[in-house]
């Protein structure tokens, strides 16, 4: 399948119109659409406008709240807790980033735990906003309604994949780390199930505790799971990371698996650091530059491309998106187009068609 | 080889006497000895009094500073930077924990980056002190003079294994996560080289980029490396973690690989969080309890023991140390005894001998 290219404004307008047509408040739809397009610009097309068809039924059923505000549960200046009331995650995160950057300017560091957000999308899209303004931004998220990853040594899933990301300034373009505590993600599992394909490696565990590359074990009864980072070999390391992220996002937010929510949602932990409140911005950049240079110049494994620093590929993709338009896989466009047709929203036209 | 058991007071007195005999300030030796014994009580005998024979030549040569104070490079209240002047890491960390707990009580959250500490030992020994007082304590450390782990896709080592730990309160005993961003550690590599044994799995990479279970590749020319968490399969995840830890410990401290230090040292990032400044201590405990219970009750892989939460084994070991004395492997005792003999320090006697 080939990719199609679009003007960013066309795509943003399309996403915005679809979301407002489904009932989302206009200001929120504006922010969500903008963040989704930024995600496609980064090349993370699994989490860009391709999410709109998943958000529409959430809006229709009221499981994604379409207007109103979050509740400030706690504001201790340096630390904060919000209840997101299942509002769109991008919209909540847009405000979270603004207040966290303000507080980090004032105190040097701040953190906010959010309970009951809806899906916050691609973490790099968010950390990049703060890194571009000179901050170190850490974001982790979990969904206390989801069970996909088993603790190391167990077979019954307990955790979500628990993504975490950190973005920070560097020479040229920011470093954008965006990963998770399981080997693979729920999106990838669904993609393989949809395509009828298997993983290249045994990244799943069936309910009998046997590693397998078959994604369909998650639909079996009893249910299989996704292996934590490190797999059968050293999965206690991914298990540790998963535990920490559930603690940061749920225990600090005071809401999580103890309440056994059943609604698609996201708990979030955002931490913002101003390097100027530590050893200084220039020394920070100097150390990051030395480290990045050492990584990029490490002799590659024979036959492999040069070593990259996380964020290098995103930078190339953003540059190309800006010059040539935003690229979407045909499969994504087909799904978005079908949703738009259902809503009676007029499609935009790919560039050069 | 069998283990020997000792009274904690005897072991602490022995370590203290050896360290002061080698020139370490008496107050510092007291703290270092106490922390080493606590580490043995936790069962981490690679990082307990077994470290004394490694510290002695550092003291003798002046590479571990034997008296004086650290320099406060920056105190922004919520954020701090210290220059540790290569003072004993345990002593620095003892003070770091005290000030960070005070600041976390005041502001809800605080962080301290330390440049040029000496070795800080077992991270769980440190996080446990804070967790026992109700805090979430995150500690990461790197040594900018060490190169053991290559970036994913590269063959030339750039990072240290970059341990990280987080301890936090829970029902009964604290959760103590203590892991690192590489599959195995420098201590384990040295242990295998010393014993002439190989790793059970291919956790090393030779200089030609081939995975191997031979620890001796780190002594080859050109030098091999330790694989990042995730290995050949998904090592970009461990690489990301390693990058983040070098950023936190070096870039925020304003000192690291850019200065190319050649002296054994440790850069440290400590973060302290008061759950009461987020969603509250009781809700925190409730969420942690629900999560721990879900993990412990996940049906084990057939033939494997029940799932543990990190900190469970440490708790059992501490309890046994308190009733039966502190256990040391005979190999450790032989090395410590040899060092004591060189210094003319009288040995203590194992319990029941």
XYZ file of N, CA, C and O in Angstrom, chain B residues 130-208:
316
model
N 13.764 6.258 52.787
C 12.726 7.263 52.517
C 11.338 6.628 52.465
O 10.357 7.198 52.956
N 11.270 5.435 51.863
C 9.960 4.759 51.765
C 9.431 4.442 53.157
O 8.226 4.550 53.412
N 10.352 4.064 54.063
C 9.930 3.762 55.438
C 9.351 5.003 56.123
O 8.635 4.887 57.109
N 9.693 6.174 55.621
C 9.144 7.408 56.197
C 7.993 7.970 55.362
O 7.610 9.125 55.530
N 7.490 7.162 54.428
C 6.276 7.559 53.726
C 6.481 8.243 52.385
O 5.523 8.719 51.778
N 7.730 8.293 51.894
C 7.994 8.983 50.637
C 8.151 8.027 49.453
O 8.555 6.875 49.622
N 7.870 8.559 48.262
C 8.268 7.910 47.023
C 9.657 8.459 46.709
O 9.826 9.669 46.597
N 10.635 7.589 46.593
C 12.014 8.042 46.377
C 12.592 7.367 45.146
O 12.683 6.139 45.090
N 12.948 8.191 44.165
C 13.553 7.700 42.917
C 15.022 8.096 42.926
O 15.357 9.245 43.205
N 15.904 7.150 42.640
C 17.342 7.442 42.545
C 17.892 6.788 41.285
O 17.645 5.613 41.025
N 18.628 7.573 40.494
C 19.341 7.012 39.345
C 20.790 7.448 39.443
O 21.095 8.510 39.991
N 21.668 6.617 38.917
C 23.090 6.978 38.963
C 23.815 6.510 37.714
O 23.414 5.531 37.068
N 24.837 7.259 37.331
C 25.686 6.869 36.207
C 27.111 7.277 36.562
O 27.318 8.105 37.444
N 28.070 6.672 35.897
C 29.460 7.068 36.100
C 30.024 7.540 34.763
O 30.304 6.724 33.886
N 30.195 8.860 34.601
C 30.645 9.373 33.301
C 32.067 8.951 32.922
O 32.488 9.224 31.795
N 32.756 8.258 33.827
C 34.082 7.737 33.460
C 33.989 6.317 32.890
O 34.988 5.779 32.409
N 32.800 5.710 32.938
C 32.679 4.308 32.525
C 31.966 4.142 31.197
O 31.050 4.900 30.868
N 32.396 3.158 30.407
C 31.760 2.861 29.122
C 31.606 1.346 29.014
O 32.578 0.634 28.788
N 30.388 0.880 29.183
C 30.142 -0.566 29.213
C 29.013 -1.010 28.293
O 28.970 -2.164 27.893
N 28.067 -0.101 28.036
C 26.859 -0.458 27.297
C 26.806 0.377 26.016
O 26.940 1.595 26.072
N 26.624 -0.303 24.880
C 26.553 0.420 23.600
C 25.133 0.883 23.337
O 24.175 0.247 23.775
N 24.975 1.999 22.614
C 23.629 2.374 22.182
C 23.102 1.302 21.236
O 23.887 0.645 20.543
N 21.787 1.104 21.199
C 21.182 0.041 20.380
C 21.583 0.220 18.915
O 21.411 1.285 18.347
N 22.117 -0.829 18.330
C 22.560 -0.782 16.932
C 24.031 -0.460 16.795
O 24.600 -0.595 15.713
N 24.679 -0.049 17.898
C 26.107 0.272 17.861
C 26.936 -0.799 18.549
O 26.394 -1.677 19.224
N 28.256 -0.715 18.352
C 29.147 -1.712 18.967
C 30.109 -1.087 19.966
O 30.713 -1.803 20.763
N 30.294 0.229 19.897
C 31.228 0.849 20.839
C 30.471 1.320 22.070
O 29.530 2.105 21.965
N 30.886 0.832 23.266
C 30.160 1.192 24.477
C 30.238 2.684 24.789
O 31.267 3.326 24.575
N 29.151 3.218 25.301
C 29.031 4.648 25.612
C 28.603 4.858 27.065
O 29.106 5.740 27.744
N 27.658 4.022 27.548
C 27.025 4.225 28.854
C 27.594 3.302 29.926
O 28.144 2.249 29.613
N 27.333 3.661 31.179
C 27.402 2.686 32.263
C 26.039 1.963 32.309
O 25.114 2.367 31.607
N 25.913 0.893 33.108
C 24.616 0.197 33.158
C 23.479 1.078 33.678
O 22.309 0.777 33.454
N 23.820 2.178 34.347
C 22.833 3.172 34.756
C 21.682 2.606 35.581
O 20.535 2.553 35.147
N 22.016 2.228 36.808
C 20.982 1.720 37.702
C 19.954 2.793 38.067
O 20.280 3.975 38.121
N 18.756 2.351 38.277
C 17.704 3.240 38.803
C 16.877 2.436 39.786
O 16.759 1.215 39.658
N 16.344 3.151 40.763
C 15.548 2.485 41.791
C 14.431 3.404 42.212
O 14.561 4.623 42.133
N 13.344 2.795 42.621
C 12.288 3.583 43.244
C 11.737 2.774 44.405
O 11.518 1.564 44.298
N 11.605 3.438 45.515
C 11.026 2.801 46.693
C 9.798 3.599 47.098
O 9.799 4.825 46.970
N 8.755 2.896 47.552
C 7.557 3.631 47.999
C 6.787 2.802 49.002
O 6.876 1.574 49.022
N 6.034 3.497 49.855
C 5.329 2.789 50.922
C 4.244 1.878 50.379
O 3.653 2.150 49.336
N 4.015 0.807 51.088
C 2.952 -0.141 50.753
C 2.554 -0.827 52.045
O 3.246 -0.711 53.059
N 1.437 -1.479 51.978
C 0.965 -2.300 53.078
C 2.069 -3.259 53.531
O 2.601 -3.997 52.694
N 2.397 -3.273 54.812
C 3.363 -4.264 55.302
C 4.789 -3.788 55.155
O 5.430 -3.388 56.120
N 5.303 -3.830 53.947
C 6.680 -3.377 53.723
C 6.735 -2.642 52.395
O 5.908 -2.865 51.523
N 7.742 -1.760 52.227
C 7.777 -0.934 51.015
C 8.050 -1.738 49.747
O 8.661 -2.811 49.798
N 7.587 -1.212 48.628
C 7.999 -1.727 47.323
C 9.393 -1.172 47.054
O 9.624 0.032 47.196
N 10.327 -2.050 46.693
C 11.702 -1.626 46.423
C 12.113 -2.129 45.042
O 12.548 -3.268 44.896
N 11.944 -1.268 44.052
C 12.373 -1.592 42.695
C 13.819 -1.129 42.562
O 14.149 -0.011 42.968
N 14.685 -1.985 42.050
C 16.105 -1.628 41.922
C 16.622 -2.373 40.713
O 16.840 -3.588 40.762
N 16.824 -1.665 39.620
C 17.191 -2.338 38.386
C 18.145 -1.441 37.594
O 18.742 -0.526 38.162
N 18.352 -1.711 36.320
C 19.246 -0.843 35.556
C 18.854 -0.916 34.090
O 17.949 -1.661 33.713
N 19.536 -0.157 33.254
C 19.121 -0.057 31.856
C 19.880 -1.017 30.939
O 19.656 -1.025 29.740
N 20.761 -1.825 31.517
C 21.389 -2.901 30.731
C 20.893 -4.238 31.262
O 20.360 -4.313 32.370
N 21.097 -5.323 30.459
C 20.556 -6.622 30.887
C 21.249 -7.102 32.145
O 20.629 -7.616 33.056
N 22.565 -6.924 32.168
C 23.300 -7.351 33.359
C 24.228 -6.220 33.795
O 24.238 -5.146 33.184
N 24.985 -6.476 34.860
C 25.754 -5.387 35.471
C 27.259 -5.642 35.354
O 27.693 -6.754 35.061
N 28.035 -4.607 35.632
C 29.494 -4.742 35.622
C 29.937 -5.735 36.699
O 30.833 -6.554 36.457
N 29.288 -5.697 37.868
C 29.646 -6.662 38.935
C 29.470 -8.091 38.457
O 30.326 -8.945 38.714
N 28.370 -8.360 37.771
C 28.105 -9.726 37.296
C 29.118 -10.124 36.232
O 29.576 -11.277 36.180
N 29.466 -9.177 35.357
C 30.465 -9.456 34.324
C 31.793 -9.840 34.987
O 32.424 -10.846 34.638
N 32.186 -9.043 35.991
C 33.454 -9.311 36.681
C 33.406 -10.638 37.431
O 34.392 -11.377 37.471
N 32.246 -10.928 38.028
C 32.081 -12.179 38.770
C 32.273 -13.373 37.824
O 33.006 -14.316 38.145
N 31.625 -13.305 36.650
C 31.759 -14.400 35.688
C 33.194 -14.516 35.173
O 33.717 -15.616 35.024
N 33.826 -13.374 34.913
C 35.223 -13.430 34.447
C 36.092 -14.060 35.536
O 36.914 -14.944 35.265
N 35.859 -13.626 36.791
C 36.628 -14.157 37.921
C 36.469 -15.669 38.075
O 37.434 -16.396 38.335
N 35.239 -16.139 37.876
C 34.959 -17.572 38.042
C 35.235 -18.378 36.783
O 35.090 -19.607 36.792
N 35.563 -17.681 35.687
C 35.751 -18.385 34.417
C 34.469 -18.982 33.871
O 34.488 -19.972 33.141
N 33.327 -18.376 34.219
C 32.044 -18.907 33.729
C 31.424 -17.948 32.708
O 31.874 -16.820 32.549
N 30.387 -18.463 32.036
C 29.686 -17.656 31.038
C 28.273 -17.342 31.512
O 27.737 -18.040 32.364
N 27.667 -16.328 30.917
C 26.259 -16.047 31.202
C 25.391 -17.152 30.624
O 25.756 -17.794 29.635
N 24.227 -17.339 31.242
C 23.299 -18.360 30.781
C 22.722 -17.980 29.415
O 22.362 -18.833 28.621
N 22.616 -16.670 29.178
C 22.048 -16.178 27.923
C 23.043 -15.230 27.246
O 23.944 -14.708 27.898
N 22.859 -14.956 25.944
C 23.785 -14.035 25.257
C 23.488 -12.579 25.606
O 22.802 -11.893 24.870
N 24.013 -12.145 26.729
C 23.718 -10.801 27.240
C 24.829 -9.798 26.911
O 24.761 -8.631 27.327
N 25.871 -10.279 26.209
C 26.994 -9.404 25.839
C 27.007 -9.253 24.317
O 26.372 -10.025 23.590
N 27.758 -8.263 23.860
C 27.911 -8.041 22.425
C 29.404 -7.921 22.159
O 30.089 -7.141 22.836
N 29.925 -8.697 21.202
C 31.357 -8.522 20.924
C 31.545 -7.307 20.009
O 30.583 -6.710 19.530
N 32.800 -6.932 19.777
C 33.079 -5.681 19.052
C 32.630 -5.756 17.603
O 32.521 -4.728 16.929
N 32.367 -6.971 17.123
C 31.874 -7.125 15.748
C 30.329 -7.140 15.716
O 29.737 -7.406 14.666
